[in-house]
PDB file of C-alpha atoms in Angstrom:
ATOM      1  CA  MET A   1       6.434  -0.330  -6.233  1.00 46.00           C
ATOM      2  CA  LYS A   2       7.553  -3.931  -6.811  1.00 49.00           C
ATOM      3  CA  ILE A   3       9.960  -5.358  -9.394  1.00 46.00           C
ATOM      4  CA  ARG A   4       7.342  -7.827 -10.604  1.00 49.00           C
ATOM      5  CA  THR A   5       4.891  -4.965 -11.151  1.00 52.00           C
ATOM      6  CA  ILE A   6       6.826  -4.089 -14.274  1.00 45.00           C
ATOM      7  CA  MET A   7       6.424  -7.641 -15.558  1.00 46.00           C
ATOM      8  CA  ALA A   8       2.710  -7.553 -14.773  1.00 51.00           C
ATOM      9  CA  MET A   9       2.288  -4.294 -16.662  1.00 51.00           C
ATOM     10  CA  ALA A  10       4.185  -5.704 -19.616  1.00 46.00           C
ATOM     11  CA  VAL A  11       1.894  -8.690 -19.993  1.00 47.00           C
ATOM     12  CA  ALA A  12      -1.376  -7.049 -18.970  1.00 47.00           C
ATOM     13  CA  PHE A  13      -2.285  -5.741 -22.423  1.00 42.00           C
ATOM     14  CA  ILE A  14      -2.330  -9.314 -23.752  1.00 40.00           C
ATOM     15  CA  LEU A  15      -5.131 -10.145 -21.343  1.00 43.00           C
ATOM     16  CA  LEU A  16      -7.380  -7.433 -22.730  1.00 44.00           C
ATOM     17  CA  PHE A  17      -8.068  -9.353 -25.921  1.00 39.00           C
ATOM     18  CA  PRO A  18     -11.128 -11.609 -26.340  1.00 38.00           C
ATOM     19  CA  GLY A  19     -10.754 -15.191 -25.271  1.00 39.00           C
ATOM     20  CA  THR A  20      -8.800 -14.486 -22.079  1.00 44.00           C
ATOM     21  CA  ALA A  21     -11.731 -14.168 -19.670  1.00 43.00           C
ATOM     22  CA  THR A  22     -11.725 -17.755 -18.375  1.00 45.00           C
ATOM     23  CA  ALA A  23     -11.206 -17.788 -14.614  1.00 51.00           C
ATOM     24  CA  PHE A  24      -8.502 -19.989 -13.106  1.00 59.00           C
ATOM     25  CA  ALA A  25      -7.245 -20.420  -9.563  1.00 68.00           C
ATOM     26  CA  TYR A  26      -3.579 -19.902  -8.797  1.00 82.00           C
ATOM     27  CA  PRO A  27      -2.848 -20.987  -5.215  1.00 81.00           C
ATOM     28  CA  VAL A  28       0.519 -19.968  -3.782  1.00 91.00           C
ATOM     29  CA  GLU A  29       2.485 -23.019  -2.670  1.00 88.00           C
ATOM     30  CA  ASP A  30       6.020 -23.733  -1.486  1.00 90.00           C
ATOM     31  CA  ALA A  31       6.552 -20.101  -0.516  1.00 95.00           C
ATOM     32  CA  PRO A  32       7.049 -20.018   3.286  1.00 96.00           C
ATOM     33  CA  LEU A  33       8.055 -16.344   3.279  1.00 97.00           C
ATOM     34  CA  LEU A  34       4.535 -15.600   2.039  1.00 98.00           C
ATOM     35  CA  THR A  35       2.349 -18.252   3.641  1.00 97.00           C
ATOM     36  CA  GLY A  36       4.154 -18.770   6.964  1.00 97.00           C
ATOM     37  CA  ASN A  37       5.877 -15.462   7.590  1.00 98.00           C
ATOM     38  CA  PRO A  38       6.742 -14.687  11.244  1.00 98.00           C
ATOM     39  CA  LEU A  39       4.799 -11.427  10.910  1.00 98.00           C
ATOM     40  CA  TYR A  40       1.570 -13.424  11.066  1.00 98.00           C
ATOM     41  CA  SER A  41       2.284 -14.674  14.589  1.00 98.00           C
ATOM     42  CA  ALA A  42       3.415 -11.318  16.010  1.00 98.00           C
ATOM     43  CA  GLY A  43      -0.042 -10.502  17.340  1.00 98.00           C
ATOM     44  CA  LYS A  44      -2.058  -7.302  17.192  1.00 98.00           C
ATOM     45  CA  LEU A  45      -0.416  -4.006  16.405  1.00 98.00           C
ATOM     46  CA  PRO A  46      -0.808  -2.104  19.707  1.00 98.00           C
ATOM     47  CA  ALA A  47      -2.732   1.116  19.951  1.00 98.00           C
ATOM     48  CA  ALA A  48      -0.422   3.988  19.083  1.00 98.00           C
ATOM     49  CA  SER A  49       0.607   6.627  21.600  1.00 96.00           C
ATOM     50  CA  CYS A  50       1.476   9.323  19.074  1.00 96.00           C
ATOM     51  CA  ALA A  51       0.842  13.022  19.355  1.00 95.00           C
ATOM     52  CA  ARG A  52      -2.245  14.305  17.569  1.00 96.00           C
ATOM     53  CA  LYS A  53      -1.660  15.078  13.927  1.00 97.00           C
ATOM     54  CA  PRO A  54      -1.039  18.736  13.066  1.00 97.00           C
ATOM     55  CA  ALA A  55      -3.680  20.456  10.979  1.00 96.00           C
ATOM     56  CA  LYS A  56      -3.191  19.732   7.302  1.00 97.00           C
ATOM     57  CA  GLY A  57      -3.648  23.352   6.333  1.00 97.00           C
ATOM     58  CA  LYS A  58      -3.704  24.510   2.737  1.00 96.00           C
ATOM     59  CA  SER A  59      -0.089  25.224   1.971  1.00 95.00           C
ATOM     60  CA  LEU A  60       2.699  22.976   0.750  1.00 94.00           C
ATOM     61  CA  ALA A  61       4.633  23.547   3.977  1.00 95.00           C
ATOM     62  CA  SER A  62       1.679  22.591   6.194  1.00 97.00           C
ATOM     63  CA  VAL A  63       0.952  19.448   4.182  1.00 97.00           C
ATOM     64  CA  LYS A  64       4.602  18.432   4.506  1.00 96.00           C
ATOM     65  CA  ARG A  65       4.427  18.881   8.298  1.00 97.00           C
ATOM     66  CA  HIS A  66       1.258  16.774   8.327  1.00 98.00           C
ATOM     67  CA  VAL A  67       2.881  13.995   6.288  1.00 98.00           C
ATOM     68  CA  LYS A  68       5.993  14.027   8.478  1.00 97.00           C
ATOM     69  CA  ALA A  69       3.877  13.617  11.630  1.00 98.00           C
ATOM     70  CA  LEU A  70       1.981  10.665  10.186  1.00 98.00           C
ATOM     71  CA  VAL A  71       5.163   8.876   9.109  1.00 98.00           C
ATOM     72  CA  THR A  72       6.733   9.519  12.526  1.00 98.00           C
ATOM     73  CA  CYS A  73       3.727   7.886  14.179  1.00 98.00           C
ATOM     74  CA  MET A  74       3.998   4.892  11.862  1.00 98.00           C
ATOM     75  CA  ASN A  75       7.706   4.512  12.650  1.00 98.00           C
ATOM     76  CA  ASP A  76       7.108   4.844  16.395  1.00 98.00           C
ATOM     77  CA  THR A  77       4.384   2.201  16.306  1.00 98.00           C
ATOM     78  CA  TRP A  78       5.661  -0.367  13.802  1.00 98.00           C
ATOM     79  CA  GLY A  79       9.299  -0.149  14.912  1.00 98.00           C
ATOM     80  CA  PRO A  80       8.918  -1.453  18.493  1.00 98.00           C
ATOM     81  CA  TYR A  81       6.290  -3.953  17.347  1.00 98.00           C
ATOM     82  CA  LEU A  82       8.565  -5.569  14.764  1.00 98.00           C
ATOM     83  CA  LYS A  83      11.596  -5.523  17.061  1.00 98.00           C
ATOM     84  CA  GLN A  84       9.603  -7.206  19.831  1.00 98.00           C
ATOM     85  CA  ALA A  85       8.766  -9.979  17.369  1.00 98.00           C
ATOM     86  CA  ASP A  86      12.489 -10.319  16.531  1.00 98.00           C
ATOM     87  CA  LEU A  87      11.899  -8.865  13.088  1.00 98.00           C
ATOM     88  CA  SER A  88      14.107  -6.192  11.609  1.00 96.00           C
ATOM     89  CA  PHE A  89      13.073  -2.564  11.433  1.00 98.00           C
ATOM     90  CA  VAL A  90      14.618   0.319   9.555  1.00 97.00           C
ATOM     91  CA  ALA A  91      12.589   3.495   9.188  1.00 98.00           C
ATOM     92  CA  PRO A  92      12.010   4.464   5.578  1.00 97.00           C
ATOM     93  CA  LYS A  93      13.580   7.569   4.163  1.00 95.00           C
ATOM     94  CA  VAL A  94      10.954  10.077   3.097  1.00 95.00           C
ATOM     95  CA  GLU A  95      11.339  12.274   0.037  1.00 90.00           C
ATOM     96  CA  MET A  96       8.651  14.891  -0.568  1.00 91.00           C
ATOM     97  CA  TYR A  97       8.085  16.772  -3.804  1.00 85.00           C
ATOM     98  CA  GLY A  98       5.514  19.479  -4.316  1.00 82.00           C
ATOM     99  CA  THR A  99       4.166  22.205  -6.509  1.00 62.00           C
ATOM    100  CA  THR A 100       6.948  24.685  -5.707  1.00 50.00           C
ATOM    101  CA  LEU A 101       9.647  22.250  -6.839  1.00 46.00           C
ATOM    102  CA  GLU A 102       8.555  21.611 -10.404  1.00 46.00           C
ATOM    103  CA  LYS A 103      12.057  21.496 -11.868  1.00 43.00           C
ATOM    104  CA  LYS A 104      13.033  18.741  -9.445  1.00 46.00           C
ATOM    105  CA  TYR A 105       9.676  17.016  -9.485  1.00 45.00           C
ATOM    106  CA  GLU A 106      10.219  14.228 -11.996  1.00 52.00           C
ATOM    107  CA  ARG A 107      11.554  11.207 -10.153  1.00 57.00           C
ATOM    108  CA  TYR A 108      12.244   7.632 -11.083  1.00 57.00           C
ATOM    109  CA  CYS A 109      11.272   4.447  -9.269  1.00 68.00           C
ATOM    110  CA  PHE A 110      12.332   1.166 -10.916  1.00 57.00           C
ATOM    111  CA  GLY A 111      12.795   3.084 -14.154  1.00 56.00           C
ATOM    112  CA  ALA A 112       9.316   4.610 -14.142  1.00 59.00           C
ATOM    113  CA  LYS A 113       9.131   8.409 -14.394  1.00 62.00           C
ATOM    114  CA  MET A 114       6.770   9.879 -11.833  1.00 64.00           C
ATOM    115  CA  ASN A 115       5.170  13.278 -12.262  1.00 67.00           C
ATOM    116  CA  PRO A 116       1.558  12.552 -11.307  1.00 77.00           C
ATOM    117  CA  ALA A 117      -1.358  14.919 -11.787  1.00 82.00           C
ATOM    118  CA  LYS A 118      -2.738  13.892  -8.378  1.00 90.00           C
ATOM    119  CA  SER A 119      -0.959  13.357  -5.092  1.00 93.00           C
ATOM    120  CA  GLU A 120       0.403   9.903  -4.383  1.00 92.00           C
ATOM    121  CA  VAL A 121       2.897   8.012  -2.243  1.00 94.00           C
ATOM    122  CA  VAL A 122       5.135   5.342  -3.759  1.00 91.00           C
ATOM    123  CA  HIS A 123       7.381   2.908  -1.906  1.00 93.00           C
ATOM    124  CA  CYS A 124      10.616   2.569  -3.871  1.00 88.00           C
ATOM    125  CA  PHE A 125      13.574   0.198  -3.697  1.00 78.00           C
ATOM    126  CA  GLY A 126      12.569  -1.123  -0.294  1.00 82.00           C
ATOM    127  CA  THR A 127      14.090   1.914   1.406  1.00 87.00           C
ATOM    128  CA  PHE A 128      12.129   5.118   0.888  1.00 90.00           C
ATOM    129  CA  LEU A 129       8.716   6.669   0.464  1.00 94.00           C
ATOM    130  CA  SER A 130       8.393   9.064  -2.445  1.00 91.00           C
ATOM    131  CA  VAL A 131       5.618  11.508  -1.511  1.00 93.00           C
ATOM    132  CA  HIS A 132       4.238  13.552  -4.387  1.00 91.00           C
ATOM    133  CA  ILE A 133       2.162  16.478  -3.148  1.00 93.00           C
ATOM    134  CA  ARG A 134      -0.114  18.042  -5.727  1.00 92.00           C
ATOM    135  CA  PRO A 135      -2.900  20.665  -5.526  1.00 93.00           C
ATOM    136  CA  ASP A 136      -5.585  18.081  -4.643  1.00 94.00           C
ATOM    137  CA  TRP A 137      -4.032  17.525  -1.188  1.00 96.00           C
ATOM    138  CA  ILE A 138      -3.153  21.177  -0.690  1.00 95.00           C
ATOM    139  CA  LYS A 139      -6.570  22.596  -1.554  1.00 95.00           C
ATOM    140  CA  SER A 140      -8.740  19.922   0.064  1.00 96.00           C
ATOM    141  CA  SER A 141     -10.108  20.158   3.605  1.00 95.00           C
ATOM    142  CA  ASP A 142     -10.141  16.339   3.792  1.00 96.00           C
ATOM    143  CA  ASP A 143      -6.971  14.806   5.255  1.00 97.00           C
ATOM    144  CA  VAL A 144      -8.111  11.155   5.273  1.00 98.00           C
ATOM    145  CA  PRO A 145      -6.847  10.479   1.692  1.00 97.00           C
ATOM    146  CA  ILE A 146      -3.346  11.438   2.853  1.00 98.00           C
ATOM    147  CA  PHE A 147      -3.437   8.840   5.617  1.00 98.00           C
ATOM    148  CA  ALA A 148      -4.857   6.228   3.227  1.00 98.00           C
ATOM    149  CA  GLU A 149      -2.061   6.763   0.693  1.00 97.00           C
ATOM    150  CA  LEU A 150       0.676   6.823   3.329  1.00 98.00           C
ATOM    151  CA  SER A 151      -0.552   3.765   5.217  1.00 98.00           C
ATOM    152  CA  SER A 152      -0.678   1.613   2.069  1.00 97.00           C
ATOM    153  CA  ALA A 153       2.802   2.682   0.970  1.00 97.00           C
ATOM    154  CA  TYR A 154       4.136   2.202   4.505  1.00 98.00           C
ATOM    155  CA  ALA A 155       2.616  -1.276   4.487  1.00 98.00           C
ATOM    156  CA  GLU A 156       4.762  -2.077   1.455  1.00 97.00           C
ATOM    157  CA  HIS A 157       7.782  -0.966   3.488  1.00 98.00           C
ATOM    158  CA  VAL A 158       6.789  -3.380   6.257  1.00 98.00           C
ATOM    159  CA  LEU A 159       6.353  -6.172   3.710  1.00 98.00           C
ATOM    160  CA  SER A 160       9.856  -5.451   2.441  1.00 97.00           C
ATOM    161  CA  LEU A 161      11.324  -5.499   5.954  1.00 98.00           C
ATOM    162  CA  VAL A 162       9.867  -8.947   6.741  1.00 98.00           C
ATOM    163  CA  ASP A 163      10.931 -10.383   3.359  1.00 97.00           C
ATOM    164  CA  ILE A 164       7.431 -10.832   1.979  1.00 98.00           C
ATOM    165  CA  THR A 165       8.457  -8.673  -0.965  1.00 97.00           C
ATOM    166  CA  GLU A 166      11.433 -10.970  -1.500  1.00 96.00           C
ATOM    167  CA  GLY A 167       9.146 -14.002  -1.461  1.00 97.00           C
ATOM    168  CA  TYR A 168       6.770 -12.315  -3.883  1.00 97.00           C
ATOM    169  CA  ASN A 169       9.553 -11.467  -6.325  1.00 95.00           C
ATOM    170  CA  ALA A 170      10.721 -15.094  -6.243  1.00 95.00           C
ATOM    171  CA  LEU A 171       7.349 -16.559  -7.232  1.00 95.00           C
ATOM    172  CA  HIS A 172       7.037 -18.616 -10.398  1.00 91.00           C
ATOM    173  CA  ALA A 173       4.173 -17.933 -12.781  1.00 91.00           C
ATOM    174  CA  ASP A 174       3.120 -19.872 -15.865  1.00 91.00           C
ATOM    175  CA  ASN A 175       1.161 -17.102 -17.555  1.00 92.00           C
ATOM    176  CA  GLY A 176       0.043 -13.491 -17.381  1.00 91.00           C
ATOM    177  CA  ASP A 177      -3.136 -14.275 -15.456  1.00 92.00           C
ATOM    178  CA  GLU A 178      -1.106 -15.860 -12.682  1.00 94.00           C
ATOM    179  CA  ILE A 179       1.322 -12.919 -12.589  1.00 95.00           C
ATOM    180  CA  LEU A 180      -1.578 -10.515 -12.150  1.00 95.00           C
ATOM    181  CA  GLU A 181      -3.199 -12.616  -9.434  1.00 95.00           C
ATOM    182  CA  GLN A 182       0.099 -12.680  -7.526  1.00 96.00           C
ATOM    183  CA  LEU A 183       0.347  -8.903  -7.879  1.00 96.00           C
ATOM    184  CA  ARG A 184      -3.194  -8.485  -6.539  1.00 97.00           C
ATOM    185  CA  ARG A 185      -2.364 -10.713  -3.567  1.00 97.00           C
ATOM    186  CA  PHE A 186       0.552  -8.403  -2.766  1.00 97.00           C
ATOM    187  CA  ASN A 187      -1.410  -5.187  -3.244  1.00 97.00           C
ATOM    188  CA  LEU A 188      -4.373  -6.435  -1.230  1.00 98.00           C
ATOM    189  CA  GLN A 189      -2.081  -7.526   1.587  1.00 98.00           C
ATOM    190  CA  ALA A 190      -0.668  -4.007   1.680  1.00 98.00           C
ATOM    191  CA  LYS A 191      -4.209  -2.653   1.731  1.00 98.00           C
ATOM    192  CA  CYS A 192      -5.037  -4.938   4.668  1.00 98.00           C
ATOM    193  CA  LEU A 193      -1.935  -3.834   6.583  1.00 98.00           C
ATOM    194  CA  GLY A 194      -2.948  -0.259   5.876  1.00 98.00           C
ATOM    195  CA  GLY A 195      -6.172  -1.072   7.718  1.00 98.00           C
ATOM    196  CA  VAL A 196      -4.162  -2.529  10.607  1.00 98.00           C
ATOM    197  CA  THR A 197      -2.157   0.709  10.762  1.00 98.00           C
ATOM    198  CA  ALA A 198      -5.319   2.795  10.751  1.00 98.00           C
ATOM    199  CA  ARG A 199      -6.884   0.861  13.624  1.00 98.00           C
ATOM    200  CA  SER A 200      -3.771   1.326  15.724  1.00 98.00           C
ATOM    201  CA  MET A 201      -3.334   5.046  15.097  1.00 98.00           C
ATOM    202  CA  TRP A 202      -6.765   6.460  14.318  1.00 98.00           C
ATOM    203  CA  SER A 203      -7.691   7.622  17.779  1.00 97.00           C
ATOM    204  CA  ALA A 204      -4.212   8.747  18.822  1.00 97.00           C
ATOM    205  CA  LEU A 205      -3.827  10.933  15.742  1.00 97.00           C
ATOM    206  CA  GLY A 206      -7.192  12.560  16.415  1.00 97.00           C
ATOM    207  CA  TYR A 207      -9.284  11.316  13.512  1.00 97.00           C
ATOM    208  CA  PRO A 208     -13.030  11.175  14.274  1.00 95.00           C
ATOM    209  CA  ALA A 209     -14.249   7.589  14.607  1.00 94.00           C
ATOM    210  CA  LYS A 210     -16.874   8.169  11.918  1.00 93.00           C
ATOM    211  CA  ASP A 211     -14.160   9.052   9.386  1.00 94.00           C
ATOM    212  CA  ALA A 212     -12.796   5.512   9.451  1.00 95.00           C
ATOM    213  CA  ARG A 213     -15.578   4.669   7.001  1.00 95.00           C
ATOM    214  CA  ARG A 214     -13.841   6.945   4.522  1.00 96.00           C
ATOM    215  CA  LEU A 215     -10.984   4.433   4.315  1.00 97.00           C
ATOM    216  CA  LEU A 216     -13.385   1.880   2.845  1.00 97.00           C
ATOM    217  CA  ASP A 217     -14.738   4.398   0.349  1.00 97.00           C
ATOM    218  CA  LEU A 218     -11.211   5.297  -0.759  1.00 97.00           C
ATOM    219  CA  ALA A 219     -10.243   1.634  -1.070  1.00 97.00           C
ATOM    220  CA  LYS A 220     -13.332   0.970  -3.162  1.00 96.00           C
ATOM    221  CA  ALA A 221     -12.388   3.812  -5.500  1.00 95.00           C
ATOM    222  CA  GLU A 222      -9.080   2.065  -6.317  1.00 93.00           C
ATOM    223  CA  ALA A 223     -10.834  -0.860  -8.002  1.00 92.00           C
ATOM    224  CA  ASP A 224      -9.650  -1.834 -11.457  1.00 88.00           C
ATOM    225  CA  LEU A 225     -11.847  -0.464 -14.206  1.00 81.00           C
ATOM    226  CA  LYS A 226     -13.753  -2.877 -16.412  1.00 82.00           C
ATOM    227  CA  GLY A 227     -11.707  -3.848 -19.429  1.00 80.00           C
ATOM    228  CA  LYS A 228      -8.460  -2.635 -17.864  1.00 81.00           C
ATOM    229  CA  PRO A 229      -5.550  -4.671 -16.414  1.00 86.00           C
ATOM    230  CA  ARG A 230      -6.392  -6.145 -13.012  1.00 88.00           C
ATOM    231  CA  TYR A 231      -3.643  -4.877 -10.717  1.00 92.00           C
ATOM    232  CA  PHE A 232      -5.574  -4.105  -7.525  1.00 93.00           C
ATOM    233  CA  GLY A 233      -8.759  -6.152  -7.562  1.00 94.00           C
ATOM    234  CA  LYS A 234     -12.458  -5.482  -7.583  1.00 95.00           C
ATOM    235  CA  SER A 235     -14.051  -3.025  -5.199  1.00 96.00           C
ATOM    236  CA  ALA A 236     -15.593  -5.676  -2.936  1.00 97.00           C
ATOM    237  CA  ASN A 237     -12.221  -7.293  -2.296  1.00 97.00           C
ATOM    238  CA  LEU A 238     -10.445  -3.986  -1.699  1.00 98.00           C
ATOM    239  CA  VAL A 239     -13.094  -3.159   0.883  1.00 98.00           C
ATOM    240  CA  HIS A 240     -12.932  -6.684   2.349  1.00 98.00           C
ATOM    241  CA  TRP A 241      -9.195  -6.610   3.024  1.00 98.00           C
ATOM    242  CA  THR A 242      -9.129  -3.014   4.257  1.00 98.00           C
ATOM    243  CA  LYS A 243     -11.994  -3.740   6.634  1.00 98.00           C
ATOM    244  CA  ARG A 244     -10.385  -6.993   7.751  1.00 98.00           C
ATOM    245  CA  GLY A 245      -7.160  -5.239   8.703  1.00 98.00           C
ATOM    246  CA  TYR A 246      -8.994  -2.431  10.491  1.00 98.00           C
ATOM    247  CA  SER A 247     -11.348  -4.730  12.406  1.00 98.00           C
ATOM    248  CA  THR A 248      -8.626  -7.104  13.641  1.00 98.00           C
ATOM    249  CA  ALA A 249      -5.586  -4.783  14.000  1.00 98.00           C
ATOM    250  CA  ASN A 250      -3.649  -7.994  13.403  1.00 98.00           C
ATOM    251  CA  PRO A 251      -1.260  -8.604  10.479  1.00 98.00           C
ATOM    252  CA  GLY A 252      -2.034 -12.295  10.844  1.00 98.00           C
ATOM    253  CA  SER A 253      -5.453 -11.604   9.333  1.00 98.00           C
ATOM    254  CA  CYS A 254      -3.828 -10.292   6.140  1.00 98.00           C
ATOM    255  CA  LYS A 255      -2.666 -13.608   4.653  1.00 97.00           C
ATOM    256  CA  THR A 256      -3.861 -12.939   1.125  1.00 98.00           C
ATOM    257  CA  TRP A 257      -1.405 -15.579  -0.124  1.00 97.00           C
ATOM    258  CA  THR A 258      -3.538 -18.406   1.242  1.00 95.00           C
ATOM    259  CA  ALA A 259      -6.897 -16.827   0.380  1.00 96.00           C
ATOM    260  CA  PRO A 260      -9.109 -18.320  -2.367  1.00 95.00           C
ATOM    261  CA  SER A 261      -8.632 -16.751  -5.768  1.00 95.00           C
ATOM    262  CA  ALA A 262     -12.134 -15.265  -5.537  1.00 95.00           C
ATOM    263  CA  LYS A 263     -10.995 -13.140  -2.597  1.00 96.00           C
ATOM    264  CA  VAL A 264      -8.138 -11.617  -4.588  1.00 97.00           C
ATOM    265  CA  SER A 265      -9.932 -11.194  -7.898  1.00 94.00           C
TER     266      SER A 265
END
């Protein structure tokens, strides 16, 4: 979760009224942390050498073990990569909340109360991942949505470590449309880095190659609904950036900040 997300949410309702549908381009300029970040020249994220993921199971305890293994693999892969590029790395703290902890379940991230009906992972304050485990993850036989959620949130942690989040928060915007486009650029970059993470770790963790397609389906499902605020982008662009990250395994391919506005719409 980003500080400017709150601002975007505050202005988004204004854009739902008639007369605000005109399309404008908002290129990002004079923001070297975003357009020329050292992350882009670090090269491909190497193939991971992690242990195979434990079975997800259908209990809160087994899902927690599964989540812990995935995050450990992400730390063990991204950590050496960033350090080799002379970029800082600090592993995120992980807080997990589930159905047996209802009294402690409500948490806050940038002032927003979180008690979701469905499982989700939120990156908060640049330091920790807040993992909310609900019955959908526990009961399902499908573990790909867990990886998809974790990899996107972990990508936000990486963006914080390399100061892209700092550059994003420092951006100037003249109106609500520009604020939302900047937010989509950030979210789509995280989605692309999630694809990079998946390409690196997919085989090592033991996911079937055919299941990688599920990442595109899940990304597509996150598209903003017609008539609603545009935080994440349309389905084609969510698929585009996820696929781009997965196909290249290179963070340098995730420069949403220099992409045409049509690619982050």
